[in-house]
Amino acid sequence: MPFGDNQAPRPERSYLNLFEPPPQLVERAVRACRLFNTTLDLIFYNVPALAIQLAERDAPMRAREEKPPSRIVQFDALSDPEGSLLLIDGNTAPYVHRYTDVELFLASPHAETRAVEIATITGVGSSAFGSAAMAWDISRALGKPVLAIVPGYGMADVMLQALGGWFGFGLYDYVHAKSLIQNTLANATPRTASIGRQLSASTPDAKTLHGAPVFRHGSGSSDVLHALLLHRETPFRLLVGHSKGALQIGNAIRSLPPERTQDLHVVTLGCPISSDVEGVRYYQYLGLFDALGQLNMWGHLPNKWPPTWHSTNPKLPPAMAAGTYTVDAFLPAPSRDSPST
């Protein structure tokens, strides 16, 4: 596996940094916007249930006055702009493993990193809480570990969100707006452009401009997923994307060689995507009451129209049942109608 040094030499970017705002001020602004999105995670994902169930599983250790394992709540997950890989197993302690480097994850000697067959990506600006909550629901439903790709959050995301990114992510994906903004930031203010991009910068053969990572597949999450699909010895069997996460999956698999997408299953929730990648089976769900998803579908029709809205949080019905839908895709019934290919 050709892993390389993804950092640009220091002289290449030093003169540009003289004209940048202090990174501490920029990071505070990004963190504040990330915190707002974490609040939205409470609406779109079953975050309260995740926190309660992890606390219940840690209770015996606390009773013995033992230190419970590290949790995402201890990683400043509410506002941390950096992305990460969360290996979620709802049935096996310690339940959550966190990785912040794609190359190290790919080279990990631990069996669980090679055995995981399911990966998920959540929507616009989702924090570790929202990403972990959806992966937890799917892991509990399937009885299998799930790798949650936590989207990094940087100035390109802040700018898109200010332009209505929550409502126009289908349009912005179509015109590659995030890539264009990230490239512009990297060219003019590389330190600012690097905030929130450490995970995507750690992918094999990542591309940089003046030391700041630029996107090859539309977004940092797409770059990370593309690298995992391309370089893992054990291929994923199932990818699940909610909202904009579905578009990021579509971008990640589009340029893969056919042997890496053979027999791959893709589930989209609240945002159907083009189903034109060879060898992939698509299971696409769009709620009848999901105005946000329908606004961003761009002519791509789902396989099913359940009577739901955009949320996957069962406390806010009628919500999409992420776990149930992935069971249909991962363990399809013999009598099930054939999905689109």
PDB file of N, CA, C and O in Angstrom, residues 1-72:
ATOM      1  N   MET A   1       0.849  -1.193   0.000  1.00  0.00           N
ATOM      2  CA  MET A   1       0.000   0.000   0.000  1.00  0.00           C
ATOM      3  C   MET A   1       0.884   1.242   0.000  1.00  0.00           C
ATOM      4  O   MET A   1       1.676   1.453   0.919  1.00  0.00           O
ATOM      5  N   PRO A   2       0.799   2.096  -1.021  1.00  0.00           N
ATOM      6  CA  PRO A   2       1.735   3.205  -1.167  1.00  0.00           C
ATOM      7  C   PRO A   2       1.365   4.406  -0.304  1.00  0.00           C
ATOM      8  O   PRO A   2       0.847   5.408  -0.782  1.00  0.00           O
ATOM      9  N   PHE A   3       1.651   4.304   0.997  1.00  0.00           N
ATOM     10  CA  PHE A   3       1.384   5.445   1.861  1.00  0.00           C
ATOM     11  C   PHE A   3       2.513   6.455   1.707  1.00  0.00           C
ATOM     12  O   PHE A   3       3.678   6.107   1.591  1.00  0.00           O
ATOM     13  N   GLY A   4       2.195   7.725   1.705  1.00  0.00           N
ATOM     14  CA  GLY A   4       3.216   8.750   1.539  1.00  0.00           C
ATOM     15  C   GLY A   4       3.074   9.860   2.547  1.00  0.00           C
ATOM     16  O   GLY A   4       2.139   9.912   3.336  1.00  0.00           O
ATOM     17  N   ASP A   5       4.036  10.780   2.523  1.00  0.00           N
ATOM     18  CA  ASP A   5       4.004  11.947   3.390  1.00  0.00           C
ATOM     19  C   ASP A   5       3.122  12.998   2.736  1.00  0.00           C
ATOM     20  O   ASP A   5       3.437  13.520   1.680  1.00  0.00           O
ATOM     21  N   ASN A   6       2.009  13.300   3.376  1.00  0.00           N
ATOM     22  CA  ASN A   6       1.035  14.207   2.776  1.00  0.00           C
ATOM     23  C   ASN A   6       1.251  15.670   3.163  1.00  0.00           C
ATOM     24  O   ASN A   6       0.463  16.518   2.772  1.00  0.00           O
ATOM     25  N   GLN A   7       2.282  15.964   3.929  1.00  0.00           N
ATOM     26  CA  GLN A   7       2.506  17.331   4.366  1.00  0.00           C
ATOM     27  C   GLN A   7       3.450  18.060   3.423  1.00  0.00           C
ATOM     28  O   GLN A   7       4.500  17.539   3.048  1.00  0.00           O
ATOM     29  N   ALA A   8       3.057  19.259   3.022  1.00  0.00           N
ATOM     30  CA  ALA A   8       3.902  20.072   2.145  1.00  0.00           C
ATOM     31  C   ALA A   8       5.105  20.601   2.925  1.00  0.00           C
ATOM     32  O   ALA A   8       5.052  20.769   4.142  1.00  0.00           O
ATOM     33  N   PRO A   9       6.238  20.845   2.264  1.00  0.00           N
ATOM     34  CA  PRO A   9       7.398  21.408   2.963  1.00  0.00           C
ATOM     35  C   PRO A   9       7.066  22.778   3.549  1.00  0.00           C
ATOM     36  O   PRO A   9       6.314  23.561   2.968  1.00  0.00           O
ATOM     37  N   ARG A  10       7.644  23.088   4.691  1.00  0.00           N
ATOM     38  CA  ARG A  10       7.290  24.309   5.417  1.00  0.00           C
ATOM     39  C   ARG A  10       7.498  25.582   4.595  1.00  0.00           C
ATOM     40  O   ARG A  10       6.641  26.471   4.615  1.00  0.00           O
ATOM     41  N   PRO A  11       8.574  25.764   3.840  1.00  0.00           N
ATOM     42  CA  PRO A  11       8.739  27.011   3.094  1.00  0.00           C
ATOM     43  C   PRO A  11       7.627  27.261   2.076  1.00  0.00           C
ATOM     44  O   PRO A  11       7.361  28.401   1.727  1.00  0.00           O
ATOM     45  N   GLU A  12       6.968  26.198   1.597  1.00  0.00           N
ATOM     46  CA  GLU A  12       5.949  26.377   0.577  1.00  0.00           C
ATOM     47  C   GLU A  12       4.761  27.171   1.085  1.00  0.00           C
ATOM     48  O   GLU A  12       4.102  27.869   0.327  1.00  0.00           O
ATOM     49  N   ARG A  13       4.474  27.103   2.389  1.00  0.00           N
ATOM     50  CA  ARG A  13       3.268  27.729   2.885  1.00  0.00           C
ATOM     51  C   ARG A  13       3.518  28.874   3.875  1.00  0.00           C
ATOM     52  O   ARG A  13       2.598  29.501   4.330  1.00  0.00           O
ATOM     53  N   SER A  14       4.791  29.117   4.218  1.00  0.00           N
ATOM     54  CA  SER A  14       5.064  30.067   5.288  1.00  0.00           C
ATOM     55  C   SER A  14       4.673  31.493   4.916  1.00  0.00           C
ATOM     56  O   SER A  14       4.107  32.213   5.730  1.00  0.00           O
ATOM     57  N   TYR A  15       4.955  31.931   3.678  1.00  0.00           N
ATOM     58  CA  TYR A  15       4.685  33.320   3.342  1.00  0.00           C
ATOM     59  C   TYR A  15       3.192  33.629   3.292  1.00  0.00           C
ATOM     60  O   TYR A  15       2.762  34.742   3.601  1.00  0.00           O
ATOM     61  N   LEU A  16       2.377  32.650   2.921  1.00  0.00           N
ATOM     62  CA  LEU A  16       0.940  32.875   2.890  1.00  0.00           C
ATOM     63  C   LEU A  16       0.362  33.054   4.285  1.00  0.00           C
ATOM     64  O   LEU A  16      -0.603  33.794   4.486  1.00  0.00           O
ATOM     65  N   ASN A  17       0.951  32.379   5.262  1.00  0.00           N
ATOM     66  CA  ASN A  17       0.434  32.458   6.621  1.00  0.00           C
ATOM     67  C   ASN A  17       0.559  33.860   7.222  1.00  0.00           C
ATOM     68  O   ASN A  17      -0.107  34.181   8.210  1.00  0.00           O
ATOM     69  N   LEU A  18       1.418  34.707   6.640  1.00  0.00           N
ATOM     70  CA  LEU A  18       1.575  36.058   7.152  1.00  0.00           C
ATOM     71  C   LEU A  18       0.306  36.886   6.987  1.00  0.00           C
ATOM     72  O   LEU A  18       0.094  37.864   7.698  1.00  0.00           O
ATOM     73  N   PHE A  19      -0.545  36.509   6.037  1.00  0.00           N
ATOM     74  CA  PHE A  19      -1.732  37.296   5.721  1.00  0.00           C
ATOM     75  C   PHE A  19      -3.014  36.653   6.250  1.00  0.00           C
ATOM     76  O   PHE A  19      -4.108  37.118   5.946  1.00  0.00           O
ATOM     77  N   GLU A  20      -2.886  35.611   7.031  1.00  0.00           N
ATOM     78  CA  GLU A  20      -4.070  34.912   7.531  1.00  0.00           C
ATOM     79  C   GLU A  20      -4.504  35.457   8.879  1.00  0.00           C
ATOM     80  O   GLU A  20      -3.684  35.949   9.663  1.00  0.00           O
ATOM     81  N   PRO A  21      -5.796  35.359   9.191  1.00  0.00           N
ATOM     82  CA  PRO A  21      -6.248  35.690  10.548  1.00  0.00           C
ATOM     83  C   PRO A  21      -5.709  34.658  11.528  1.00  0.00           C
ATOM     84  O   PRO A  21      -5.370  33.531  11.134  1.00  0.00           O
ATOM     85  N   PRO A  22      -5.592  35.010  12.791  1.00  0.00           N
ATOM     86  CA  PRO A  22      -5.092  34.042  13.780  1.00  0.00           C
ATOM     87  C   PRO A  22      -5.921  32.755  13.759  1.00  0.00           C
ATOM     88  O   PRO A  22      -7.164  32.820  13.832  1.00  0.00           O
ATOM     89  N   PRO A  23      -5.284  31.594  13.631  1.00  0.00           N
ATOM     90  CA  PRO A  23      -6.059  30.346  13.544  1.00  0.00           C
ATOM     91  C   PRO A  23      -6.918  30.081  14.766  1.00  0.00           C
ATOM     92  O   PRO A  23      -7.943  29.416  14.678  1.00  0.00           O
ATOM     93  N   GLN A  24      -6.516  30.627  15.946  1.00  0.00           N
ATOM     94  CA  GLN A  24      -7.322  30.414  17.142  1.00  0.00           C
ATOM     95  C   GLN A  24      -8.706  31.051  16.990  1.00  0.00           C
ATOM     96  O   GLN A  24      -9.717  30.487  17.420  1.00  0.00           O
ATOM     97  N   LEU A  25      -8.758  32.234  16.372  1.00  0.00           N
ATOM     98  CA  LEU A  25     -10.042  32.906  16.177  1.00  0.00           C
ATOM     99  C   LEU A  25     -10.899  32.164  15.161  1.00  0.00           C
ATOM    100  O   LEU A  25     -12.107  32.016  15.341  1.00  0.00           O
ATOM    101  N   VAL A  26     -10.262  31.692  14.093  1.00  0.00           N
ATOM    102  CA  VAL A  26     -11.004  30.961  13.072  1.00  0.00           C
ATOM    103  C   VAL A  26     -11.555  29.664  13.649  1.00  0.00           C
ATOM    104  O   VAL A  26     -12.720  29.305  13.425  1.00  0.00           O
ATOM    105  N   GLU A  27     -10.743  28.962  14.422  1.00  0.00           N
ATOM    106  CA  GLU A  27     -11.193  27.690  14.983  1.00  0.00           C
ATOM    107  C   GLU A  27     -12.359  27.886  15.941  1.00  0.00           C
ATOM    108  O   GLU A  27     -13.277  27.066  15.992  1.00  0.00           O
ATOM    109  N   ARG A  28     -12.350  28.986  16.703  1.00  0.00           N
ATOM    110  CA  ARG A  28     -13.475  29.246  17.604  1.00  0.00           C
ATOM    111  C   ARG A  28     -14.767  29.437  16.816  1.00  0.00           C
ATOM    112  O   ARG A  28     -15.841  28.955  17.217  1.00  0.00           O
ATOM    113  N   ALA A  29     -14.680  30.124  15.682  1.00  0.00           N
ATOM    114  CA  ALA A  29     -15.873  30.320  14.858  1.00  0.00           C
ATOM    115  C   ALA A  29     -16.367  29.005  14.287  1.00  0.00           C
ATOM    116  O   ALA A  29     -17.574  28.733  14.253  1.00  0.00           O
ATOM    117  N   VAL A  30     -15.425  28.162  13.851  1.00  0.00           N
ATOM    118  CA  VAL A  30     -15.798  26.856  13.308  1.00  0.00           C
ATOM    119  C   VAL A  30     -16.415  25.993  14.388  1.00  0.00           C
ATOM    120  O   VAL A  30     -17.413  25.293  14.170  1.00  0.00           O
ATOM    121  N   ARG A  31     -15.833  26.036  15.587  1.00  0.00           N
ATOM    122  CA  ARG A  31     -16.369  25.249  16.699  1.00  0.00           C
ATOM    123  C   ARG A  31     -17.785  25.690  17.060  1.00  0.00           C
ATOM    124  O   ARG A  31     -18.639  24.870  17.383  1.00  0.00           O
ATOM    125  N   ALA A  32     -18.024  26.991  17.021  1.00  0.00           N
ATOM    126  CA  ALA A  32     -19.361  27.491  17.343  1.00  0.00           C
ATOM    127  C   ALA A  32     -20.380  26.979  16.328  1.00  0.00           C
ATOM    128  O   ALA A  32     -21.493  26.574  16.700  1.00  0.00           O
ATOM    129  N   CYS A  33     -20.012  26.954  15.049  1.00  0.00           N
ATOM    130  CA  CYS A  33     -20.923  26.454  14.022  1.00  0.00           C
ATOM    131  C   CYS A  33     -21.121  24.948  14.170  1.00  0.00           C
ATOM    132  O   CYS A  33     -22.220  24.428  13.991  1.00  0.00           O
ATOM    133  N   ARG A  34     -20.042  24.236  14.519  1.00  0.00           N
ATOM    134  CA  ARG A  34     -20.139  22.793  14.750  1.00  0.00           C
ATOM    135  C   ARG A  34     -21.064  22.505  15.931  1.00  0.00           C
ATOM    136  O   ARG A  34     -21.849  21.553  15.899  1.00  0.00           O
ATOM    137  N   LEU A  35     -20.988  23.329  16.958  1.00  0.00           N
ATOM    138  CA  LEU A  35     -21.856  23.150  18.124  1.00  0.00           C
ATOM    139  C   LEU A  35     -23.320  23.299  17.732  1.00  0.00           C
ATOM    140  O   LEU A  35     -24.186  22.557  18.208  1.00  0.00           O
ATOM    141  N   PHE A  36     -23.618  24.244  16.852  1.00  0.00           N
ATOM    142  CA  PHE A  36     -24.982  24.403  16.360  1.00  0.00           C
ATOM    143  C   PHE A  36     -25.447  23.139  15.645  1.00  0.00           C
ATOM    144  O   PHE A  36     -26.581  22.672  15.836  1.00  0.00           O
ATOM    145  N   ASN A  37     -24.572  22.554  14.828  1.00  0.00           N
ATOM    146  CA  ASN A  37     -24.934  21.332  14.115  1.00  0.00           C
ATOM    147  C   ASN A  37     -25.108  20.149  15.059  1.00  0.00           C
ATOM    148  O   ASN A  37     -25.907  19.255  14.791  1.00  0.00           O
ATOM    149  N   THR A  38     -24.352  20.136  16.140  1.00  0.00           N
ATOM    150  CA  THR A  38     -24.529  19.087  17.129  1.00  0.00           C
ATOM    151  C   THR A  38     -25.927  19.153  17.745  1.00  0.00           C
ATOM    152  O   THR A  38     -26.543  18.131  18.033  1.00  0.00           O
ATOM    153  N   THR A  39     -26.430  20.362  17.918  1.00  0.00           N
ATOM    154  CA  THR A  39     -27.800  20.532  18.397  1.00  0.00           C
ATOM    155  C   THR A  39     -28.791  19.925  17.411  1.00  0.00           C
ATOM    156  O   THR A  39     -29.763  19.261  17.796  1.00  0.00           O
ATOM    157  N   LEU A  40     -28.543  20.122  16.122  1.00  0.00           N
ATOM    158  CA  LEU A  40     -29.403  19.519  15.107  1.00  0.00           C
ATOM    159  C   LEU A  40     -29.299  17.993  15.112  1.00  0.00           C
ATOM    160  O   LEU A  40     -30.252  17.305  14.743  1.00  0.00           O
ATOM    161  N   ASP A  41     -28.132  17.463  15.518  1.00  0.00           N
ATOM    162  CA  ASP A  41     -27.995  16.007  15.628  1.00  0.00           C
ATOM    163  C   ASP A  41     -29.038  15.416  16.564  1.00  0.00           C
ATOM    164  O   ASP A  41     -29.476  14.276  16.393  1.00  0.00           O
ATOM    165  N   LEU A  42     -29.434  16.188  17.573  1.00  0.00           N
ATOM    166  CA  LEU A  42     -30.446  15.712  18.507  1.00  0.00           C
ATOM    167  C   LEU A  42     -31.793  15.509  17.814  1.00  0.00           C
ATOM    168  O   LEU A  42     -32.625  14.727  18.271  1.00  0.00           O
ATOM    169  N   ILE A  43     -31.997  16.236  16.710  1.00  0.00           N
ATOM    170  CA  ILE A  43     -33.244  16.102  15.961  1.00  0.00           C
ATOM    171  C   ILE A  43     -33.170  14.948  14.979  1.00  0.00           C
ATOM    172  O   ILE A  43     -34.084  14.131  14.878  1.00  0.00           O
ATOM    173  N   PHE A  44     -32.061  14.836  14.262  1.00  0.00           N
ATOM    174  CA  PHE A  44     -31.991  13.903  13.146  1.00  0.00           C
ATOM    175  C   PHE A  44     -31.470  12.522  13.521  1.00  0.00           C
ATOM    176  O   PHE A  44     -31.634  11.574  12.755  1.00  0.00           O
ATOM    177  N   TYR A  45     -30.842  12.376  14.699  1.00  0.00           N
ATOM    178  CA  TYR A  45     -30.273  11.082  15.097  1.00  0.00           C
ATOM    179  C   TYR A  45     -30.636  10.787  16.541  1.00  0.00           C
ATOM    180  O   TYR A  45     -30.896  11.697  17.336  1.00  0.00           O
ATOM    181  N   ASN A  46     -30.596   9.509  16.893  1.00  0.00           N
ATOM    182  CA  ASN A  46     -31.052   9.083  18.212  1.00  0.00           C
ATOM    183  C   ASN A  46     -29.929   9.230  19.238  1.00  0.00           C
ATOM    184  O   ASN A  46     -29.492   8.260  19.862  1.00  0.00           O
ATOM    185  N   VAL A  47     -29.453  10.466  19.396  1.00  0.00           N
ATOM    186  CA  VAL A  47     -28.337  10.748  20.296  1.00  0.00           C
ATOM    187  C   VAL A  47     -28.667  10.436  21.756  1.00  0.00           C
ATOM    188  O   VAL A  47     -27.852   9.847  22.473  1.00  0.00           O
ATOM    189  N   PRO A  48     -29.850  10.820  22.276  1.00  0.00           N
ATOM    190  CA  PRO A  48     -30.125  10.524  23.691  1.00  0.00           C
ATOM    191  C   PRO A  48     -30.042   9.032  24.020  1.00  0.00           C
ATOM    192  O   PRO A  48     -29.513   8.646  25.062  1.00  0.00           O
ATOM    193  N   ALA A  49     -30.562   8.176  23.123  1.00  0.00           N
ATOM    194  CA  ALA A  49     -30.517   6.740  23.386  1.00  0.00           C
ATOM    195  C   ALA A  49     -29.086   6.231  23.433  1.00  0.00           C
ATOM    196  O   ALA A  49     -28.746   5.360  24.248  1.00  0.00           O
ATOM    197  N   LEU A  50     -28.223   6.773  22.565  1.00  0.00           N
ATOM    198  CA  LEU A  50     -26.810   6.366  22.578  1.00  0.00           C
ATOM    199  C   LEU A  50     -26.176   6.685  23.925  1.00  0.00           C
ATOM    200  O   LEU A  50     -25.508   5.830  24.529  1.00  0.00           O
ATOM    201  N   ALA A  51     -26.365   7.914  24.402  1.00  0.00           N
ATOM    202  CA  ALA A  51     -25.761   8.308  25.671  1.00  0.00           C
ATOM    203  C   ALA A  51     -26.284   7.441  26.818  1.00  0.00           C
ATOM    204  O   ALA A  51     -25.520   7.006  27.689  1.00  0.00           O
ATOM    205  N   ILE A  52     -27.592   7.165  26.824  1.00  0.00           N
ATOM    206  CA  ILE A  52     -28.189   6.362  27.898  1.00  0.00           C
ATOM    207  C   ILE A  52     -27.660   4.937  27.872  1.00  0.00           C
ATOM    208  O   ILE A  52     -27.272   4.369  28.901  1.00  0.00           O
ATOM    209  N   GLN A  53     -27.596   4.326  26.691  1.00  0.00           N
ATOM    210  CA  GLN A  53     -27.175   2.932  26.592  1.00  0.00           C
ATOM    211  C   GLN A  53     -25.691   2.764  26.905  1.00  0.00           C
ATOM    212  O   GLN A  53     -25.298   1.762  27.512  1.00  0.00           O
ATOM    213  N   LEU A  54     -24.858   3.735  26.518  1.00  0.00           N
ATOM    214  CA  LEU A  54     -23.444   3.649  26.894  1.00  0.00           C
ATOM    215  C   LEU A  54     -23.286   3.775  28.405  1.00  0.00           C
ATOM    216  O   LEU A  54     -22.482   3.065  29.025  1.00  0.00           O
ATOM    217  N   ALA A  55     -24.058   4.678  29.022  1.00  0.00           N
ATOM    218  CA  ALA A  55     -23.987   4.835  30.476  1.00  0.00           C
ATOM    219  C   ALA A  55     -24.423   3.561  31.187  1.00  0.00           C
ATOM    220  O   ALA A  55     -23.832   3.154  32.196  1.00  0.00           O
ATOM    221  N   GLU A  56     -25.459   2.900  30.678  1.00  0.00           N
ATOM    222  CA  GLU A  56     -25.915   1.648  31.272  1.00  0.00           C
ATOM    223  C   GLU A  56     -24.840   0.565  31.189  1.00  0.00           C
ATOM    224  O   GLU A  56     -24.642  -0.201  32.141  1.00  0.00           O
ATOM    225  N   ARG A  57     -24.135   0.506  30.078  1.00  0.00           N
ATOM    226  CA  ARG A  57     -23.097  -0.512  29.917  1.00  0.00           C
ATOM    227  C   ARG A  57     -21.876  -0.228  30.781  1.00  0.00           C
ATOM    228  O   ARG A  57     -21.136  -1.143  31.145  1.00  0.00           O
ATOM    229  N   ASP A  58     -21.650   1.055  31.103  1.00  0.00           N
ATOM    230  CA  ASP A  58     -20.517   1.418  31.949  1.00  0.00           C
ATOM    231  C   ASP A  58     -20.842   1.312  33.442  1.00  0.00           C
ATOM    232  O   ASP A  58     -19.938   1.376  34.274  1.00  0.00           O
ATOM    233  N   ALA A  59     -22.116   1.160  33.777  1.00  0.00           N
ATOM    234  CA  ALA A  59     -22.519   1.167  35.185  1.00  0.00           C
ATOM    235  C   ALA A  59     -21.799   0.111  36.025  1.00  0.00           C
ATOM    236  O   ALA A  59     -21.354   0.421  37.146  1.00  0.00           O
ATOM    237  N   PRO A  60     -21.652  -1.148  35.565  1.00  0.00           N
ATOM    238  CA  PRO A  60     -20.945  -2.135  36.401  1.00  0.00           C
ATOM    239  C   PRO A  60     -19.507  -1.730  36.711  1.00  0.00           C
ATOM    240  O   PRO A  60     -19.023  -1.960  37.832  1.00  0.00           O
ATOM    241  N   MET A  61     -18.813  -1.114  35.757  1.00  0.00           N
ATOM    242  CA  MET A  61     -17.440  -0.691  36.010  1.00  0.00           C
ATOM    243  C   MET A  61     -17.407   0.452  37.019  1.00  0.00           C
ATOM    244  O   MET A  61     -16.530   0.492  37.893  1.00  0.00           O
ATOM    245  N   ARG A  62     -18.355   1.362  36.897  1.00  0.00           N
ATOM    246  CA  ARG A  62     -18.400   2.457  37.867  1.00  0.00           C
ATOM    247  C   ARG A  62     -18.715   1.925  39.269  1.00  0.00           C
ATOM    248  O   ARG A  62     -18.196   2.444  40.267  1.00  0.00           O
ATOM    249  N   ALA A  63     -19.557   0.902  39.355  1.00  0.00           N
ATOM    250  CA  ALA A  63     -19.888   0.315  40.655  1.00  0.00           C
ATOM    251  C   ALA A  63     -18.657  -0.310  41.307  1.00  0.00           C
ATOM    252  O   ALA A  63     -18.538  -0.327  42.533  1.00  0.00           O
ATOM    253  N   ARG A  64     -17.746  -0.811  40.468  1.00  0.00           N
ATOM    254  CA  ARG A  64     -16.498  -1.397  41.001  1.00  0.00           C
ATOM    255  C   ARG A  64     -15.410  -0.347  41.138  1.00  0.00           C
ATOM    256  O   ARG A  64     -14.256  -0.687  41.420  1.00  0.00           O
ATOM    257  N   GLU A  65     -15.777   0.923  40.935  1.00  0.00           N
ATOM    258  CA  GLU A  65     -14.853   2.052  41.006  1.00  0.00           C
ATOM    259  C   GLU A  65     -13.716   1.904  40.013  1.00  0.00           C
ATOM    260  O   GLU A  65     -12.590   2.348  40.260  1.00  0.00           O
ATOM    261  N   GLU A  66     -14.008   1.296  38.872  1.00  0.00           N
ATOM    262  CA  GLU A  66     -13.044   1.203  37.785  1.00  0.00           C
ATOM    263  C   GLU A  66     -13.308   2.326  36.791  1.00  0.00           C
ATOM    264  O   GLU A  66     -14.439   2.804  36.648  1.00  0.00           O
ATOM    265  N   LYS A  67     -12.265   2.726  36.118  1.00  0.00           N
ATOM    266  CA  LYS A  67     -12.407   3.785  35.123  1.00  0.00           C
ATOM    267  C   LYS A  67     -13.019   3.207  33.849  1.00  0.00           C
ATOM    268  O   LYS A  67     -12.478   2.267  33.273  1.00  0.00           O
ATOM    269  N   PRO A  68     -14.158   3.739  33.409  1.00  0.00           N
ATOM    270  CA  PRO A  68     -14.764   3.223  32.169  1.00  0.00           C
ATOM    271  C   PRO A  68     -13.908   3.591  30.961  1.00  0.00           C
ATOM    272  O   PRO A  68     -13.089   4.511  31.027  1.00  0.00           O
ATOM    273  N   PRO A  69     -14.068   2.884  29.860  1.00  0.00           N
ATOM    274  CA  PRO A  69     -13.269   3.187  28.666  1.00  0.00           C
ATOM    275  C   PRO A  69     -13.586   4.563  28.117  1.00  0.00           C
ATOM    276  O   PRO A  69     -14.630   5.152  28.409  1.00  0.00           O
ATOM    277  N   SER A  70     -12.647   5.091  27.324  1.00  0.00           N
ATOM    278  CA  SER A  70     -12.839   6.406  26.729  1.00  0.00           C
ATOM    279  C   SER A  70     -14.077   6.408  25.850  1.00  0.00           C
ATOM    280  O   SER A  70     -14.360   5.451  25.142  1.00  0.00           O
ATOM    281  N   ARG A  71     -14.785   7.504  25.892  1.00  0.00           N
ATOM    282  CA  ARG A  71     -16.006   7.638  25.117  1.00  0.00           C
ATOM    283  C   ARG A  71     -15.914   8.885  24.249  1.00  0.00           C
ATOM    284  O   ARG A  71     -15.097   9.774  24.492  1.00  0.00           O
ATOM    285  N   ILE A  72     -16.790   8.954  23.269  1.00  0.00           N
ATOM    286  CA  ILE A  72     -16.788  10.127  22.420  1.00  0.00           C
ATOM    287  C   ILE A  72     -17.124  11.385  23.196  1.00  0.00           C
ATOM    288  O   ILE A  72     -16.743  12.484  22.810  1.00  0.00           O
TER     289      ILE A  72
END
